[in-house]
């Protein structure tokens, strides 16, 4: 597999996939926030959802950062 500047095409694909996933999770978070008053649920459930989304986004950011670091 061809490598240049510490990256391969597969590594770049992983970076793109993780960035896309982070974006999609952020859009879901935003949509939930905008529609929070329309849900027929209590605040605790919505808070748990936001906390879970935050953790998932943080995990994906961690993976993204690991692939952003070039390899020799």
PDB file of N, CA and C in Angstrom:
ATOM      1  N   UNK A   1       0.844  -1.168   0.000  1.00  0.00           N
ATOM      2  CA  UNK A   1       0.000   0.000   0.000  1.00  0.00           C
ATOM      3  C   UNK A   1       0.897   1.242   0.000  1.00  0.00           C
ATOM      4  N   UNK A   2       0.575   2.164  -0.871  1.00  0.00           N
ATOM      5  CA  UNK A   2       1.368   3.380  -1.006  1.00  0.00           C
ATOM      6  C   UNK A   2       1.221   4.268   0.229  1.00  0.00           C
ATOM      7  N   UNK A   3       2.354   4.795   0.659  1.00  0.00           N
ATOM      8  CA  UNK A   3       2.363   5.679   1.820  1.00  0.00           C
ATOM      9  C   UNK A   3       3.153   6.936   1.478  1.00  0.00           C
ATOM     10  N   UNK A   4       2.624   8.079   1.893  1.00  0.00           N
ATOM     11  CA  UNK A   4       3.330   9.342   1.702  1.00  0.00           C
ATOM     12  C   UNK A   4       2.996  10.271   2.864  1.00  0.00           C
ATOM     13  N   UNK A   5       4.027  10.938   3.355  1.00  0.00           N
ATOM     14  CA  UNK A   5       3.860  11.924   4.432  1.00  0.00           C
ATOM     15  C   UNK A   5       3.231  11.326   5.693  1.00  0.00           C
ATOM     16  N   UNK A   6       3.426  10.030   5.892  1.00  0.00           N
ATOM     17  CA  UNK A   6       2.919   9.367   7.088  1.00  0.00           C
ATOM     18  C   UNK A   6       1.491   8.865   6.982  1.00  0.00           C
ATOM     19  N   UNK A   7       0.916   8.921   5.780  1.00  0.00           N
ATOM     20  CA  UNK A   7      -0.476   8.500   5.590  1.00  0.00           C
ATOM     21  C   UNK A   7      -0.594   7.521   4.427  1.00  0.00           C
ATOM     22  N   UNK A   8      -1.581   6.638   4.525  1.00  0.00           N
ATOM     23  CA  UNK A   8      -1.981   5.781   3.417  1.00  0.00           C
ATOM     24  C   UNK A   8      -3.423   6.132   3.075  1.00  0.00           C
ATOM     25  N   UNK A   9      -3.895   5.633   1.948  1.00  0.00           N
ATOM     26  CA  UNK A   9      -5.283   5.909   1.578  1.00  0.00           C
ATOM     27  C   UNK A   9      -6.242   5.329   2.615  1.00  0.00           C
ATOM     28  N   UNK A  10      -5.903   4.147   3.143  1.00  0.00           N
ATOM     29  CA  UNK A  10      -6.764   3.530   4.152  1.00  0.00           C
ATOM     30  C   UNK A  10      -6.833   4.409   5.406  1.00  0.00           C
ATOM     31  N   UNK A  11      -5.710   4.951   5.799  1.00  0.00           N
ATOM     32  CA  UNK A  11      -5.675   5.821   6.985  1.00  0.00           C
ATOM     33  C   UNK A  11      -6.511   7.082   6.757  1.00  0.00           C
ATOM     34  N   UNK A  12      -6.402   7.654   5.574  1.00  0.00           N
ATOM     35  CA  UNK A  12      -7.208   8.829   5.238  1.00  0.00           C
ATOM     36  C   UNK A  12      -8.689   8.469   5.227  1.00  0.00           C
ATOM     37  N   UNK A  13      -9.026   7.284   4.737  1.00  0.00           N
ATOM     38  CA  UNK A  13     -10.427   6.838   4.755  1.00  0.00           C
ATOM     39  C   UNK A  13     -10.948   6.719   6.184  1.00  0.00           C
ATOM     40  N   UNK A  14     -10.119   6.195   7.097  1.00  0.00           N
ATOM     41  CA  UNK A  14     -10.518   6.109   8.504  1.00  0.00           C
ATOM     42  C   UNK A  14     -10.770   7.505   9.074  1.00  0.00           C
ATOM     43  N   UNK A  15      -9.895   8.443   8.737  1.00  0.00           N
ATOM     44  CA  UNK A  15     -10.059   9.824   9.212  1.00  0.00           C
ATOM     45  C   UNK A  15     -11.382  10.389   8.717  1.00  0.00           C
ATOM     46  N   UNK A  16     -11.663  10.198   7.429  1.00  0.00           N
ATOM     47  CA  UNK A  16     -12.914  10.706   6.858  1.00  0.00           C
ATOM     48  C   UNK A  16     -14.127  10.052   7.507  1.00  0.00           C
ATOM     49  N   UNK A  17     -14.061   8.742   7.730  1.00  0.00           N
ATOM     50  CA  UNK A  17     -15.189   8.023   8.339  1.00  0.00           C
ATOM     51  C   UNK A  17     -15.463   8.512   9.758  1.00  0.00           C
ATOM     52  N   UNK A  18     -14.412   8.680  10.546  1.00  0.00           N
ATOM     53  CA  UNK A  18     -14.607   9.154  11.918  1.00  0.00           C
ATOM     54  C   UNK A  18     -15.117  10.592  11.936  1.00  0.00           C
ATOM     55  N   UNK A  19     -14.610  11.428  11.050  1.00  0.00           N
ATOM     56  CA  UNK A  19     -15.087  12.813  10.976  1.00  0.00           C
ATOM     57  C   UNK A  19     -16.559  12.849  10.573  1.00  0.00           C
ATOM     58  N   UNK A  20     -16.945  11.993   9.638  1.00  0.00           N
ATOM     59  CA  UNK A  20     -18.348  11.930   9.201  1.00  0.00           C
ATOM     60  C   UNK A  20     -19.241  11.459  10.340  1.00  0.00           C
ATOM     61  N   UNK A  21     -18.791  10.460  11.075  1.00  0.00           N
ATOM     62  CA  UNK A  21     -19.562   9.948  12.208  1.00  0.00           C
ATOM     63  C   UNK A  21     -19.740  11.031  13.268  1.00  0.00           C
ATOM     64  N   UNK A  22     -18.679  11.773  13.563  1.00  0.00           N
ATOM     65  CA  UNK A  22     -18.766  12.863  14.542  1.00  0.00           C
ATOM     66  C   UNK A  22     -19.768  13.901  14.069  1.00  0.00           C
ATOM     67  N   UNK A  23     -19.719  14.242  12.796  1.00  0.00           N
ATOM     68  CA  UNK A  23     -20.663  15.219  12.245  1.00  0.00           C
ATOM     69  C   UNK A  23     -22.101  14.719  12.387  1.00  0.00           C
ATOM     70  N   UNK A  24     -22.344  13.457  12.018  1.00  0.00           N
ATOM     71  CA  UNK A  24     -23.701  12.900  12.096  1.00  0.00           C
ATOM     72  C   UNK A  24     -24.208  12.870  13.530  1.00  0.00           C
ATOM     73  N   UNK A  25     -23.350  12.503  14.468  1.00  0.00           N
ATOM     74  CA  UNK A  25     -23.751  12.479  15.874  1.00  0.00           C
ATOM     75  C   UNK A  25     -24.054  13.889  16.376  1.00  0.00           C
ATOM     76  N   UNK A  26     -23.302  14.859  15.903  1.00  0.00           N
ATOM     77  CA  UNK A  26     -23.535  16.247  16.293  1.00  0.00           C
ATOM     78  C   UNK A  26     -24.861  16.751  15.746  1.00  0.00           C
ATOM     79  N   UNK A  27     -25.192  16.370  14.519  1.00  0.00           N
ATOM     80  CA  UNK A  27     -26.481  16.753  13.929  1.00  0.00           C
ATOM     81  C   UNK A  27     -27.626  16.128  14.727  1.00  0.00           C
ATOM     82  N   UNK A  28     -27.479  14.865  15.121  1.00  0.00           N
ATOM     83  CA  UNK A  28     -28.507  14.210  15.939  1.00  0.00           C
ATOM     84  C   UNK A  28     -28.667  14.935  17.274  1.00  0.00           C
ATOM     85  N   UNK A  29     -27.549  15.302  17.861  1.00  0.00           N
ATOM     86  CA  UNK A  29     -27.580  16.032  19.127  1.00  0.00           C
ATOM     87  C   UNK A  29     -28.304  17.364  18.953  1.00  0.00           C
ATOM     88  N   UNK A  30     -27.984  18.069  17.890  1.00  0.00           N
ATOM     89  CA  UNK A  30     -28.625  19.357  17.627  1.00  0.00           C
ATOM     90  C   UNK A  30     -30.122  19.194  17.388  1.00  0.00           C
ATOM     91  N   UNK A  31     -30.508  18.193  16.606  1.00  0.00           N
ATOM     92  CA  UNK A  31     -31.933  17.960  16.343  1.00  0.00           C
ATOM     93  C   UNK A  31     -32.689  17.631  17.622  1.00  0.00           C
ATOM     94  N   UNK A  32     -32.084  16.839  18.465  1.00  0.00           N
ATOM     95  CA  UNK A  32     -32.717  16.513  19.742  1.00  0.00           C
ATOM     96  C   UNK A  32     -32.859  17.764  20.595  1.00  0.00           C
ATOM     97  N   UNK A  33     -31.826  18.577  20.608  1.00  0.00           N
ATOM     98  CA  UNK A  33     -31.878  19.804  21.398  1.00  0.00           C
ATOM     99  C   UNK A  33     -32.989  20.725  20.893  1.00  0.00           C
ATOM    100  N   UNK A  34     -33.083  20.897  19.567  1.00  0.00           N
ATOM    101  CA  UNK A  34     -34.116  21.772  19.006  1.00  0.00           C
ATOM    102  C   UNK A  34     -35.526  21.246  19.281  1.00  0.00           C
ATOM    103  N   UNK A  35     -35.676  19.940  19.332  1.00  0.00           N
ATOM    104  CA  UNK A  35     -36.998  19.336  19.509  1.00  0.00           C
ATOM    105  C   UNK A  35     -37.259  18.873  20.933  1.00  0.00           C
ATOM    106  N   UNK A  36     -36.436  19.279  21.869  1.00  0.00           N
ATOM    107  CA  UNK A  36     -36.534  18.789  23.251  1.00  0.00           C
ATOM    108  C   UNK A  36     -37.895  19.031  23.883  1.00  0.00           C
ATOM    109  N   UNK A  37     -38.565  20.094  23.504  1.00  0.00           N
ATOM    110  CA  UNK A  37     -39.872  20.401  24.091  1.00  0.00           C
ATOM    111  C   UNK A  37     -41.001  19.594  23.458  1.00  0.00           C
ATOM    112  N   UNK A  38     -40.717  18.956  22.345  1.00  0.00           N
ATOM    113  CA  UNK A  38     -41.736  18.159  21.659  1.00  0.00           C
ATOM    114  C   UNK A  38     -41.758  16.704  22.121  1.00  0.00           C
ATOM    115  N   UNK A  39     -40.739  16.289  22.865  1.00  0.00           N
ATOM    116  CA  UNK A  39     -40.676  14.904  23.321  1.00  0.00           C
ATOM    117  C   UNK A  39     -41.601  14.696  24.507  1.00  0.00           C
ATOM    118  N   UNK A  40     -42.169  13.545  24.539  1.00  0.00           N
ATOM    119  CA  UNK A  40     -43.085  13.181  25.611  1.00  0.00           C
ATOM    120  C   UNK A  40     -42.311  12.361  26.650  1.00  0.00           C
ATOM    121  N   UNK A  41     -41.276  12.973  27.210  1.00  0.00           N
ATOM    122  CA  UNK A  41     -40.425  12.275  28.162  1.00  0.00           C
ATOM    123  C   UNK A  41     -39.913  13.265  29.211  1.00  0.00           C
ATOM    124  N   UNK A  42     -39.342  12.718  30.257  1.00  0.00           N
ATOM    125  CA  UNK A  42     -38.871  13.569  31.354  1.00  0.00           C
ATOM    126  C   UNK A  42     -37.457  14.094  31.070  1.00  0.00           C
ATOM    127  N   UNK A  43     -37.061  15.100  31.812  1.00  0.00           N
ATOM    128  CA  UNK A  43     -35.748  15.729  31.634  1.00  0.00           C
ATOM    129  C   UNK A  43     -34.602  14.762  31.900  1.00  0.00           C
ATOM    130  N   UNK A  44     -34.791  13.863  32.838  1.00  0.00           N
ATOM    131  CA  UNK A  44     -33.730  12.913  33.175  1.00  0.00           C
ATOM    132  C   UNK A  44     -33.380  12.037  31.976  1.00  0.00           C
ATOM    133  N   UNK A  45     -34.379  11.574  31.263  1.00  0.00           N
ATOM    134  CA  UNK A  45     -34.150  10.732  30.086  1.00  0.00           C
ATOM    135  C   UNK A  45     -33.414  11.507  29.005  1.00  0.00           C
ATOM    136  N   UNK A  46     -33.817  12.737  28.785  1.00  0.00           N
ATOM    137  CA  UNK A  46     -33.148  13.567  27.779  1.00  0.00           C
ATOM    138  C   UNK A  46     -31.713  13.872  28.211  1.00  0.00           C
ATOM    139  N   UNK A  47     -31.508  14.140  29.494  1.00  0.00           N
ATOM    140  CA  UNK A  47     -30.147  14.366  29.993  1.00  0.00           C
ATOM    141  C   UNK A  47     -29.268  13.140  29.784  1.00  0.00           C
ATOM    142  N   UNK A  48     -29.809  11.953  30.020  1.00  0.00           N
ATOM    143  CA  UNK A  48     -29.054  10.717  29.799  1.00  0.00           C
ATOM    144  C   UNK A  48     -28.693  10.571  28.325  1.00  0.00           C
ATOM    145  N   UNK A  49     -29.635  10.921  27.452  1.00  0.00           N
ATOM    146  CA  UNK A  49     -29.371  10.856  26.018  1.00  0.00           C
ATOM    147  C   UNK A  49     -28.215  11.786  25.653  1.00  0.00           C
ATOM    148  N   UNK A  50     -28.257  13.039  26.134  1.00  0.00           N
ATOM    149  CA  UNK A  50     -27.193  13.994  25.833  1.00  0.00           C
ATOM    150  C   UNK A  50     -25.848  13.518  26.382  1.00  0.00           C
ATOM    151  N   UNK A  51     -25.857  12.965  27.568  1.00  0.00           N
ATOM    152  CA  UNK A  51     -24.623  12.454  28.166  1.00  0.00           C
ATOM    153  C   UNK A  51     -24.063  11.306  27.332  1.00  0.00           C
ATOM    154  N   UNK A  52     -24.923  10.407  26.895  1.00  0.00           N
ATOM    155  CA  UNK A  52     -24.493   9.283  26.068  1.00  0.00           C
ATOM    156  C   UNK A  52     -23.939   9.774  24.731  1.00  0.00           C
ATOM    157  N   UNK A  53     -24.612  10.722  24.113  1.00  0.00           N
ATOM    158  CA  UNK A  53     -24.143  11.280  22.842  1.00  0.00           C
ATOM    159  C   UNK A  53     -22.783  11.953  23.024  1.00  0.00           C
ATOM    160  N   UNK A  54     -22.631  12.695  24.116  1.00  0.00           N
ATOM    161  CA  UNK A  54     -21.359  13.363  24.386  1.00  0.00           C
ATOM    162  C   UNK A  54     -20.227  12.351  24.508  1.00  0.00           C
ATOM    163  N   UNK A  55     -20.477  11.259  25.226  1.00  0.00           N
ATOM    164  CA  UNK A  55     -19.457  10.222  25.398  1.00  0.00           C
ATOM    165  C   UNK A  55     -19.099   9.573  24.068  1.00  0.00           C
ATOM    166  N   UNK A  56     -20.099   9.311  23.240  1.00  0.00           N
ATOM    167  CA  UNK A  56     -19.838   8.710  21.934  1.00  0.00           C
ATOM    168  C   UNK A  56     -19.033   9.650  21.042  1.00  0.00           C
ATOM    169  N   UNK A  57     -19.370  10.926  21.074  1.00  0.00           N
ATOM    170  CA  UNK A  57     -18.631  11.904  20.274  1.00  0.00           C
ATOM    171  C   UNK A  57     -17.188  11.997  20.767  1.00  0.00           C
ATOM    172  N   UNK A  58     -16.998  12.038  22.076  1.00  0.00           N
ATOM    173  CA  UNK A  58     -15.645  12.095  22.636  1.00  0.00           C
ATOM    174  C   UNK A  58     -14.830  10.866  22.238  1.00  0.00           C
ATOM    175  N   UNK A  59     -15.457   9.695  22.245  1.00  0.00           N
ATOM    176  CA  UNK A  59     -14.770   8.467  21.853  1.00  0.00           C
ATOM    177  C   UNK A  59     -14.360   8.526  20.385  1.00  0.00           C
ATOM    178  N   UNK A  60     -15.252   9.006  19.541  1.00  0.00           N
ATOM    179  CA  UNK A  60     -14.916   9.120  18.126  1.00  0.00           C
ATOM    180  C   UNK A  60     -13.840  10.172  17.882  1.00  0.00           C
ATOM    181  N   UNK A  61     -13.836  11.233  18.659  1.00  0.00           N
ATOM    182  CA  UNK A  61     -12.771  12.234  18.544  1.00  0.00           C
ATOM    183  C   UNK A  61     -11.430  11.608  18.920  1.00  0.00           C
ATOM    184  N   UNK A  62     -11.431  10.763  19.941  1.00  0.00           N
ATOM    185  CA  UNK A  62     -10.211  10.077  20.356  1.00  0.00           C
ATOM    186  C   UNK A  62      -9.685   9.193  19.223  1.00  0.00           C
ATOM    187  N   UNK A  63     -10.585   8.430  18.587  1.00  0.00           N
ATOM    188  CA  UNK A  63     -10.180   7.593  17.455  1.00  0.00           C
ATOM    189  C   UNK A  63      -9.675   8.451  16.299  1.00  0.00           C
ATOM    190  N   UNK A  64     -10.380   9.541  16.012  1.00  0.00           N
ATOM    191  CA  UNK A  64      -9.970  10.439  14.934  1.00  0.00           C
ATOM    192  C   UNK A  64      -8.563  10.971  15.201  1.00  0.00           C
ATOM    193  N   UNK A  65      -8.321  11.418  16.414  1.00  0.00           N
ATOM    194  CA  UNK A  65      -6.998  11.947  16.760  1.00  0.00           C
ATOM    195  C   UNK A  65      -5.904  10.900  16.599  1.00  0.00           C
ATOM    196  N   UNK A  66      -6.216   9.643  16.909  1.00  0.00           N
ATOM    197  CA  UNK A  66      -5.204   8.594  16.769  1.00  0.00           C
ATOM    198  C   UNK A  66      -4.838   8.366  15.304  1.00  0.00           C
ATOM    199  N   UNK A  67      -5.769   8.549  14.392  1.00  0.00           N
ATOM    200  CA  UNK A  67      -5.483   8.380  12.967  1.00  0.00           C
ATOM    201  C   UNK A  67      -4.884   9.644  12.351  1.00  0.00           C
ATOM    202  N   UNK A  68      -5.111  10.797  12.958  1.00  0.00           N
ATOM    203  CA  UNK A  68      -4.547  12.040  12.427  1.00  0.00           C
ATOM    204  C   UNK A  68      -3.032  12.106  12.598  1.00  0.00           C
ATOM    205  N   UNK A  69      -2.530  11.438  13.609  1.00  0.00           N
ATOM    206  CA  UNK A  69      -1.094  11.440  13.863  1.00  0.00           C
ATOM    207  C   UNK A  69      -0.387  10.645  12.759  1.00  0.00           C
ATOM    208  N   UNK A  70       0.486  11.283  11.969  1.00  0.00           N
ATOM    209  CA  UNK A  70       1.151  10.558  10.871  1.00  0.00           C
ATOM    210  C   UNK A  70       2.101   9.489  11.400  1.00  0.00           C
ATOM    211  N   UNK A  71       2.249   8.455  10.605  1.00  0.00           N
ATOM    212  CA  UNK A  71       3.173   7.368  10.957  1.00  0.00           C
ATOM    213  C   UNK A  71       4.386   7.433  10.048  1.00  0.00           C
ATOM    214  N   UNK A  72       5.502   7.025  10.589  1.00  0.00           N
ATOM    215  CA  UNK A  72       6.740   7.011   9.781  1.00  0.00           C
ATOM    216  C   UNK A  72       6.780   5.821   8.871  1.00  0.00           C
TER     217      UNK A  72
END
